Amino acid sequence: MEFAATSAKANSHTTGFAIVAVYQDAEMSTAARLLDKADGQISSALKSGEISGKTGELLQLRADDSLPCKRILLVGCGKRGELDRAAFRKAAQAVTQWLSAKPFKDVTNYLTLEPVKGANPERRAAIVAQTWLHGTYRFTQMKSKSADSSGDVAPQLKKMTLAANDASGARAVRKGAAYGEALGNGMNYMRDLANLPGNVCTPTHLAREARALAKKTPNLKCKVLSEADMKKLGMGSLLSVTAGTVEPAHLIVLEYTGAAKSTQPTVLVGKGITFDTGGISLKPPATMDEMKFDMSGAASVFGTFRALAELQPKRNVVGIIPTCENMPGGSATKPGDIVTSMSGQTIEVLNTDAEGRLILCDALTYAQKFYKPAALIDIATLTGACVIALGSHHAGLMANNDKLAAKLLAAGRNADDKAWQLPLGEDYERQLDSNFADMQNIGGREAGTITAGCFLGKFTRDADWAHIDIAGVAYLGGKAKGSTGRPVPLLLEYVING
Ligand code: BES
Ligand code: MN
Ligand code: ZN
C-alpha cells in the first residue's frame, strides 16, 4: 500500500473512488458539495435519510458520468463543526474496515480536508495511514494455509491518495502519512512479536529479531549480552529470574544514532519476559496463556525502533531489553531467597511472580552506568493491580521528575495513547522494607502498582526516570485476544516531539 497526496479538487481529480465526508442534518463537506453539483445524488441521499451522517456511517454511490471519479463513498462525520480526533479515528476506521474487504485498488480520500479539533492536516493524514495499517493487520503466521477457514482475503488496495487544500498542505499530508505509516508498521511489528506464542518467541528469538533489525538499518547497532556477561556485571537480580528455565536469558541493547554522538540519548527499557508462569509462586491456570504477552514492554521498544529506522529522526535513542522466561524448576529461585542486584542492593524475593521488577532493576542500573540518559523510561506489563486501577484505557505512569511525567502524559494525549499518573514516595516505599535484606520484592496488596514503581525507583536515583505500567493496555483478552500495539504511539510521539 502506498500513500500519496493531491491538492486537486474533488471534481477535477481522476480517481477510481472518492471518499468524502457528510454531516448530520443533511450537511455536506466541501468535497461532497463539489461532487454533488453533477447530479444532486449526495444531497438527495442525505435528504431521504439513506445516510444520516452519524460518525462512521457509510454509503456507496455510483458517480455521475460527468465526474472524474467512478464511485463515491460517503462517510458520516457527525455534527458539522464538532469533529474531534476520536470521531475522526472512528470514521477512518469505518473506511478502513469497509475498503479492506473490497476489490478497489486506487482511492482518493478527501476526509483529510475536514477540520478536526486537535488535528492539523499533517496529523489527520497520520491518523488515516495509521488506522489503515492497524485495521488491516492480521496475525496469520501460525495458521497452516489449509486450516485457515476464516475466509479473510488480503486487502486489494494499492494506493490511497490523501487530499490537501494546496501545495504546502500536500507536503504536510505527505509528511503526516509517512509518520502514520511508520507508526502503524511499528505497532504491527510489536503485535507480531507479542502475538507469537512463548515456544516460538523465546529470549533467543528476540535477540535474533534485534540483530536482524539492526542489520537492515545503517545507524542502528545491536549488542546482545549473554548470561556469562551479565554474571560478570553482577546482575544477580536478573539472573535469579531465569534460574528455573532451560532457555538462556539475554540482555539486548539497541542504539539508534540520528543526532551528534555527544547528544544524550533517550533510553527505553522494555520488560521482556517471554513467558511468566509465576515461577515457584506459580500462577493459577486460567488465562495463564496470556502471560506470553509479558514481553509487551520489550515488543513496544522493538516497535518504536522499527518506526525510528523508517523515519530517521535526528535523535539518539537506546533500547535495553532484559529478556528471559519465568519458570519453576529444580534450580528456580525460591520465596525467601536473597539476591544481590547490579547496584549492590540486596533483594529478598518473597514472591517469584513479582519478577518483572527483578529483571528491570538490573537493566536500569546498566542503562545509567553505560549511558547518560537524557531520560530513562521503562515500559512493562508489571502489575495486575494496574489493570484493576486503570483498566485497558490508560497506562499507569510514575516518575521521579514531574517535567518528564508531564511530557509523557502530553505525548500520550496527542497520540491518543493515554497514560495516567500515579504517585510515588516514601510512604509507599516503606511497604518494601525487609527484615533480612535491603528490600523485598513485594509491598503487599495495597497500591501494588505504586509499590512496584517504588521498587524501580530505588534503582534510578541517578536519572530522570519514568515507569509506564502497560499491563492493562498492551493486549486484549477474551474474543479479541491479541496485542494492541500500545504504547508505541506514545513512545514515538515522545521521542520525536518530546
Ligand atoms: N506479568 C505480571 C503482571 C500482569 C498481571 C500483567 C496480569 C498483565 C496481567 C507480573 O509479573 C506479576 O505477576 N505481577 C504480580 C505482582 C505481585 C506478585 C506483587 C501481580 O500483579 O499479581
Ligand atoms: Mn509475574
Ligand atoms: Zn510478569
Coordinates of N, CA and C in Angstrom, one line a residue, residues 3-177:
F3 N 0.8 5.5 0.1 CA 0.1 6.8 0.3 C 0.6 7.9 -0.5
A4 N -0.2 8.7 -1.1 CA 0.2 9.8 -1.9 C -0.7 11.0 -1.5
A5 N -0.4 12.2 -2.0 CA -1.1 13.4 -1.7 C -1.5 14.2 -2.9
T6 N -2.6 14.9 -2.9 CA -3.0 15.7 -4.0 C -3.7 17.0 -3.5
S7 N -3.5 18.1 -4.2 CA -4.2 19.3 -3.8 C -5.3 19.6 -4.9
A8 N -5.6 18.7 -5.8 CA -6.6 18.9 -6.8 C -8.0 18.8 -6.1
K9 N -8.9 19.5 -6.7 CA -10.3 19.5 -6.1 C -11.0 18.2 -6.5
A10 N -12.0 17.8 -5.7 CA -12.7 16.5 -5.9 C -13.4 16.4 -7.3
N11 N -13.8 17.5 -7.8 CA -14.5 17.5 -9.1 C -13.5 17.6 -10.3
S12 N -12.2 17.6 -10.0 CA -11.2 17.7 -11.2 C -10.1 16.6 -11.1
H13 N -10.2 15.8 -10.0 CA -9.2 14.8 -9.8 C -9.6 13.4 -10.2
T14 N -8.9 12.8 -11.1 CA -9.3 11.5 -11.6 C -8.9 10.4 -10.6
T15 N -9.9 9.6 -10.2 CA -9.7 8.5 -9.3 C -10.8 7.5 -9.4
G16 N -10.5 6.2 -9.0 CA -11.5 5.2 -9.0 C -12.5 5.4 -8.0
F17 N -12.1 6.0 -6.9 CA -13.1 6.0 -5.8 C -12.8 7.3 -5.0
A18 N -13.8 8.1 -4.8 CA -13.7 9.3 -4.0 C -14.3 9.1 -2.6
I19 N -13.6 9.3 -1.6 CA -14.1 9.2 -0.2 C -14.4 10.5 0.4
V20 N -15.6 10.9 0.6 CA -15.9 12.3 1.1 C -16.8 12.3 2.3
A21 N -16.7 13.3 3.1 CA -17.4 13.4 4.4 C -18.8 14.0 4.1
V22 N -19.8 13.5 4.9 CA -21.1 14.2 5.0 C -21.4 14.3 6.5
Y23 N -22.2 15.3 6.8 CA -22.5 15.5 8.2 C -24.0 15.3 8.5
Q24 N -24.3 15.3 9.8 CA -25.7 15.2 10.2 C -26.5 16.4 9.8
D25 N -27.8 16.4 9.8 CA -28.7 17.5 9.4 C -28.4 17.8 7.9
A26 N -28.1 16.8 7.1 CA -28.0 16.9 5.6 C -26.9 17.9 5.2
E27 N -25.9 18.1 6.0 CA -24.8 19.0 5.7 C -23.7 18.2 4.9
M28 N -23.2 19.0 3.9 CA -22.1 18.3 3.1 C -20.7 19.0 3.4
S29 N -19.7 18.2 3.2 CA -18.3 18.8 3.2 C -18.1 19.5 1.9
T30 N -17.1 20.3 1.8 CA -16.8 20.9 0.5 C -16.6 19.9 -0.6
A31 N -15.9 18.9 -0.3 CA -15.6 17.9 -1.4 C -17.0 17.2 -1.8
A32 N -17.8 16.9 -0.9 CA -19.1 16.3 -1.2 C -19.9 17.3 -2.1
R33 N -19.9 18.6 -1.7 CA -20.7 19.6 -2.5 C -20.2 19.7 -3.9
L34 N -18.9 19.6 -4.1 CA -18.3 19.7 -5.5 C -18.8 18.5 -6.3
L35 N -18.9 17.4 -5.7 CA -19.3 16.2 -6.5 C -20.8 16.2 -6.6
D36 N -21.5 16.8 -5.7 CA -23.0 16.8 -5.7 C -23.5 17.7 -6.9
K37 N -22.7 18.6 -7.3 CA -23.1 19.6 -8.3 C -23.4 18.8 -9.6
A38 N -22.8 17.7 -9.9 CA -23.0 16.9 -11.1 C -24.5 16.4 -11.2
D39 N -25.0 15.8 -10.2 CA -26.3 15.2 -10.3 C -27.2 15.3 -9.1
G40 N -26.7 15.9 -8.0 CA -27.6 16.1 -6.8 C -27.8 14.8 -6.1
Q41 N -27.0 13.8 -6.4 CA -27.1 12.4 -5.8 C -26.9 12.5 -4.3
I42 N -25.9 13.2 -3.9 CA -25.4 13.2 -2.5 C -26.5 13.9 -1.6
S43 N -26.9 15.1 -2.1 CA -27.9 15.8 -1.3 C -29.2 15.0 -1.2
S44 N -29.6 14.3 -2.3 CA -30.8 13.6 -2.2 C -30.7 12.3 -1.2
A45 N -29.5 11.7 -1.2 CA -29.2 10.6 -0.2 C -29.3 11.1 1.2
L46 N -28.8 12.3 1.4 CA -28.9 12.9 2.8 C -30.3 13.3 3.1
K47 N -31.0 13.9 2.2 CA -32.4 14.3 2.4 C -33.4 13.2 2.7
S48 N -33.1 12.1 1.9 CA -34.0 10.9 2.0 C -33.7 10.1 3.3
G49 N -32.6 10.4 3.9 CA -32.2 9.7 5.1 C -31.5 8.4 4.8
E50 N -31.1 8.2 3.6 CA -30.4 7.0 3.2 C -29.1 6.9 4.0
I51 N -28.5 8.1 4.3 CA -27.4 8.2 5.2 C -27.7 9.4 6.1
S52 N -27.5 9.1 7.4 CA -27.9 10.2 8.4 C -26.7 11.1 8.7
G53 N -25.5 10.6 8.5 CA -24.3 11.4 8.8 C -23.7 11.1 10.1
K54 N -24.3 10.1 10.8 CA -23.7 9.7 12.1 C -22.3 9.2 11.9
T55 N -21.4 9.5 12.9 CA -20.0 9.2 12.7 C -19.8 7.7 12.4
G56 N -19.1 7.5 11.2 CA -18.7 6.1 10.8 C -19.7 5.5 9.9
E57 N -20.9 6.1 9.7 CA -21.9 5.6 8.8 C -21.4 5.7 7.3
L58 N -21.6 4.7 6.5 CA -21.1 4.7 5.1 C -22.2 4.5 4.1
L59 N -22.0 5.1 2.9 CA -22.9 4.8 1.8 C -22.2 4.9 0.5
Q60 N -22.2 3.9 -0.3 CA -21.5 3.9 -1.6 C -22.5 4.3 -2.7
L61 N -22.0 5.2 -3.6 CA -22.8 5.7 -4.7 C -22.0 5.5 -6.0
R62 N -22.7 5.3 -7.1 CA -22.0 5.3 -8.4 C -22.0 6.7 -8.9
A63 N -20.8 7.2 -9.3 CA -20.6 8.6 -9.7 C -21.2 8.9 -11.0
D64 N -21.7 10.1 -11.2 CA -22.3 10.6 -12.5 C -21.2 10.5 -13.5
D65 N -21.5 10.2 -14.8 CA -20.5 10.1 -15.9 C -19.7 11.3 -16.1
S66 N -20.3 12.5 -15.7 CA -19.5 13.7 -15.9 C -18.4 13.9 -14.9
L67 N -18.4 13.1 -13.9 CA -17.3 13.3 -12.8 C -16.1 12.5 -13.1
P68 N -14.9 13.0 -12.6 CA -13.6 12.3 -12.9 C -13.5 11.0 -12.0
C69 N -14.4 10.7 -11.1 CA -14.3 9.5 -10.3 C -15.4 8.5 -10.7
K70 N -15.1 7.2 -10.5 CA -16.1 6.2 -10.9 C -17.1 6.0 -9.8
R71 N -16.7 6.0 -8.5 CA -17.6 5.7 -7.4 C -17.3 6.7 -6.3
I72 N -18.3 6.8 -5.4 CA -18.2 7.7 -4.3 C -18.5 7.0 -3.0
L73 N -17.7 7.2 -2.0 CA -18.1 6.6 -0.6 C -18.4 7.8 0.3
L74 N -19.6 7.9 0.8 CA -20.0 8.9 1.7 C -19.6 8.4 3.1
V75 N -19.0 9.3 3.9 CA -18.6 8.9 5.3 C -19.3 9.8 6.3
G76 N -20.1 9.3 7.1 CA -20.7 10.2 8.2 C -19.6 10.7 9.1
C77 N -19.7 12.0 9.4 CA -18.7 12.5 10.4 C -19.4 13.3 11.5
G78 N -20.6 12.9 11.8 CA -21.3 13.5 13.0 C -21.8 14.9 12.7
K79 N -21.9 15.7 13.8 CA -22.4 17.1 13.6 C -21.3 18.0 13.1
R80 N -21.6 18.8 12.1 CA -20.6 19.7 11.4 C -20.0 20.6 12.5
G81 N -18.7 20.7 12.4 CA -18.1 21.7 13.4 C -17.7 21.0 14.7
E82 N -18.1 19.7 14.9 CA -17.9 19.1 16.2 C -16.9 17.9 16.0
L83 N -16.4 17.7 14.8 CA -15.5 16.6 14.6 C -14.2 16.7 15.4
D84 N -14.0 15.7 16.3 CA -12.8 15.7 17.1 C -11.9 14.5 16.7
R85 N -10.8 14.3 17.4 CA -9.9 13.3 16.9 C -10.5 11.9 17.1
A86 N -11.2 11.7 18.2 CA -11.8 10.3 18.4 C -12.8 10.0 17.3
A87 N -13.6 11.0 16.9 CA -14.6 10.7 15.9 C -14.0 10.6 14.5
F88 N -12.9 11.3 14.3 CA -12.2 11.2 13.1 C -11.6 9.8 12.9
R89 N -11.0 9.3 14.0 CA -10.4 8.0 14.0 C -11.5 6.9 13.7
K90 N -12.7 7.2 14.3 CA -13.8 6.2 14.1 C -14.2 6.2 12.6
A91 N -14.3 7.4 12.0 CA -14.6 7.5 10.6 C -13.6 6.8 9.8
A92 N -12.3 7.1 10.1 CA -11.2 6.4 9.3 C -11.2 4.9 9.5
Q93 N -11.6 4.5 10.7 CA -11.7 3.0 10.9 C -12.8 2.4 10.1
A94 N -13.9 3.1 10.0 CA -15.0 2.5 9.2 C -14.6 2.4 7.8
V95 N -13.9 3.4 7.3 CA -13.5 3.4 5.9 C -12.5 2.2 5.7
T96 N -11.6 2.1 6.6 CA -10.6 1.0 6.6 C -11.2 -0.4 6.5
Q97 N -12.2 -0.6 7.4 CA -12.8 -1.9 7.5 C -13.6 -2.2 6.2
W98 N -14.3 -1.2 5.7 CA -15.1 -1.4 4.5 C -14.2 -1.6 3.3
L99 N -13.2 -0.8 3.2 CA -12.3 -0.8 2.0 C -11.5 -2.1 1.9
S100 N -11.1 -2.6 3.1 CA -10.2 -3.7 3.2 C -10.9 -5.0 2.6
A101 N -12.2 -5.0 2.6 CA -12.9 -6.2 2.1 C -13.4 -6.0 0.7
K102 N -13.0 -4.9 0.0 CA -13.5 -4.6 -1.3 C -12.3 -4.7 -2.3
P103 N -12.6 -4.9 -3.6 CA -11.5 -5.2 -4.6 C -10.9 -3.9 -5.2
F104 N -11.3 -2.7 -4.7 CA -10.8 -1.5 -5.3 C -9.3 -1.3 -5.0
K105 N -8.6 -0.8 -6.1 CA -7.1 -0.7 -6.0 C -6.6 0.7 -5.7
D106 N -7.4 1.7 -6.1 CA -6.9 3.1 -6.1 C -8.0 4.0 -5.6
V107 N -7.8 4.6 -4.5 CA -8.9 5.5 -4.0 C -8.2 6.9 -3.6
T108 N -9.1 7.9 -3.6 CA -8.7 9.2 -3.1 C -9.5 9.6 -1.9
N109 N -8.9 9.9 -0.8 CA -9.5 10.1 0.5 C -9.6 11.6 0.8
Y110 N -10.8 12.2 0.7 CA -10.9 13.6 1.0 C -11.2 13.9 2.5
L111 N -11.2 12.9 3.3 CA -11.5 13.1 4.7 C -10.4 14.0 5.4
T112 N -9.2 14.0 4.8 CA -8.1 14.8 5.4 C -8.3 16.3 5.2
L113 N -9.3 16.6 4.4 CA -9.7 18.1 4.2 C -10.5 18.6 5.4
E114 N -11.2 17.7 6.1 CA -12.1 18.1 7.1 C -11.5 18.7 8.4
P115 N -12.0 19.8 8.9 CA -11.4 20.4 10.1 C -11.7 19.4 11.3
V116 N -10.6 19.1 12.0 CA -10.7 18.2 13.2 C -10.1 18.9 14.4
K117 N -10.9 19.0 15.5 CA -10.3 19.6 16.7 C -9.1 18.8 17.2
G118 N -8.0 19.5 17.3 CA -6.8 18.9 17.8 C -6.0 18.1 16.8
A119 N -6.3 18.3 15.5 CA -5.5 17.6 14.4 C -5.4 18.5 13.2
N120 N -4.2 19.0 12.9 CA -3.9 19.7 11.7 C -3.9 18.7 10.5
P121 N -3.7 19.2 9.3 CA -3.7 18.3 8.1 C -2.7 17.2 8.3
E122 N -1.5 17.5 8.8 CA -0.4 16.5 9.0 C -0.9 15.4 9.9
R123 N -1.5 15.8 11.0 CA -2.0 14.8 12.0 C -3.1 14.0 11.4
R124 N -4.0 14.6 10.6 CA -5.1 13.9 10.1 C -4.6 12.8 9.1
A125 N -3.6 13.2 8.3 CA -3.0 12.2 7.4 C -2.4 11.1 8.1
A126 N -1.7 11.4 9.2 CA -1.1 10.4 10.0 C -2.1 9.4 10.6
I127 N -3.2 10.0 11.0 CA -4.3 9.1 11.6 C -4.8 8.2 10.6
V128 N -5.1 8.7 9.4 CA -5.6 7.9 8.3 C -4.7 6.7 8.0
A129 N -3.4 7.0 7.8 CA -2.4 6.0 7.5 C -2.3 5.0 8.6
Q130 N -2.1 5.5 9.8 CA -2.0 4.6 11.0 C -3.2 3.7 11.1
T131 N -4.4 4.2 10.9 CA -5.6 3.5 11.0 C -5.7 2.4 10.0
W132 N -5.3 2.7 8.8 CA -5.3 1.7 7.7 C -4.4 0.5 8.1
L133 N -3.2 0.8 8.5 CA -2.2 -0.3 8.8 C -2.7 -1.1 10.0
H134 N -3.2 -0.4 11.0 CA -3.7 -1.0 12.2 C -4.9 -1.9 11.9
G135 N -5.8 -1.4 11.1 CA -7.1 -2.0 10.9 C -7.0 -3.2 9.9
T136 N -5.9 -3.2 9.1 CA -5.8 -4.3 8.1 C -4.8 -5.4 8.6
Y137 N -4.3 -5.2 9.9 CA -3.4 -6.2 10.5 C -4.1 -7.5 10.7
R138 N -3.5 -8.6 10.3 CA -3.9 -9.9 10.7 C -2.7 -10.8 11.1
F139 N -2.9 -11.5 12.2 CA -1.8 -12.4 12.6 C -2.1 -13.8 12.1
T140 N -1.5 -14.2 11.0 CA -1.8 -15.5 10.4 C -0.6 -16.4 10.3
Q141 N 0.5 -16.0 10.8 CA 1.8 -16.8 10.6 C 1.8 -18.1 11.3
M142 N 0.9 -18.3 12.3 CA 0.9 -19.6 12.9 C -0.2 -20.5 12.4
K143 N -1.0 -20.1 11.4 CA -2.0 -20.9 10.8 C -1.5 -21.6 9.6
S144 N -1.8 -22.9 9.4 CA -1.4 -23.6 8.2 C -2.4 -23.1 7.2
K145 N -2.0 -23.0 5.9 CA -2.9 -22.4 4.9 C -4.2 -23.2 4.8
S146 N -4.0 -24.6 4.8 CA -5.2 -25.4 4.6 C -6.2 -25.3 5.7
A147 N -5.7 -24.9 6.9 CA -6.6 -24.9 8.0 C -7.3 -23.5 8.2
D148 N -6.8 -22.5 7.4 CA -7.3 -21.1 7.6 C -8.6 -21.0 6.9
S149 N -9.7 -21.2 7.6 CA -11.0 -21.1 7.1 C -11.7 -19.8 7.3
S150 N -11.0 -18.8 7.8 CA -11.6 -17.5 8.1 C -12.2 -16.8 6.9
G151 N -11.8 -17.2 5.7 CA -12.3 -16.6 4.5 C -11.9 -15.1 4.4
D152 N -11.0 -14.7 5.2 CA -10.4 -13.4 5.2 C -9.5 -13.2 4.0
V153 N -9.8 -12.3 3.1 CA -9.0 -12.1 1.9 C -8.1 -10.8 2.2
A154 N -6.9 -10.9 1.7 CA -6.0 -9.8 2.0 C -6.5 -8.5 1.2
P155 N -6.4 -7.3 1.8 CA -6.8 -6.1 1.2 C -6.2 -5.9 -0.2
Q156 N -7.0 -5.4 -1.2 CA -6.5 -5.3 -2.5 C -6.0 -3.9 -2.8
L157 N -6.3 -3.0 -1.9 CA -5.9 -1.6 -2.2 C -4.4 -1.4 -2.4
K158 N -4.0 -0.7 -3.5 CA -2.6 -0.4 -3.8 C -2.2 1.0 -3.4
K159 N -3.2 1.9 -3.6 CA -2.8 3.3 -3.4 C -3.9 4.1 -2.8
M160 N -3.6 4.9 -1.8 CA -4.6 5.8 -1.3 C -4.0 7.2 -1.3
T161 N -4.7 8.1 -2.1 CA -4.2 9.5 -2.2 C -5.0 10.3 -1.2
L162 N -4.3 11.1 -0.5 CA -4.9 11.9 0.6 C -5.0 13.4 0.1
A163 N -6.1 14.0 0.3 CA -6.4 15.3 -0.2 C -5.9 16.4 0.7
A164 N -5.4 17.5 0.1 CA -5.0 18.7 0.8 C -5.5 19.9 0.1
N165 N -5.5 21.1 0.7 CA -6.0 22.3 0.1 C -5.1 22.9 -0.9
D166 N -3.8 22.8 -0.7 CA -2.9 23.5 -1.6 C -1.5 22.7 -1.6
A167 N -0.5 23.3 -2.2 CA 0.7 22.5 -2.4 C 1.4 22.4 -1.0
S168 N 1.4 23.4 -0.1 CA 2.0 23.2 1.2 C 1.3 22.3 2.0
G169 N -0.1 22.3 1.9 CA -0.9 21.3 2.6 C -0.6 19.9 2.1
A170 N -0.3 19.7 0.8 CA 0.0 18.4 0.3 C 1.4 17.9 0.9
R171 N 2.3 18.8 1.1 CA 3.6 18.5 1.7 C 3.3 18.0 3.1
A172 N 2.5 18.7 3.9 CA 2.2 18.3 5.2 C 1.5 17.0 5.3
V173 N 0.6 16.8 4.4 CA -0.1 15.5 4.3 C 0.8 14.3 4.0
R174 N 1.8 14.6 3.1 CA 2.7 13.5 2.8 C 3.6 13.2 4.0
K175 N 4.0 14.2 4.7 CA 4.8 14.0 5.9 C 4.0 13.3 7.0
G176 N 2.8 13.7 7.2 CA 1.9 13.0 8.1 C 1.7 11.5 7.8
A177 N 1.4 11.3 6.5 CA 1.2 9.9 6.1 C 2.4 9.0 6.3

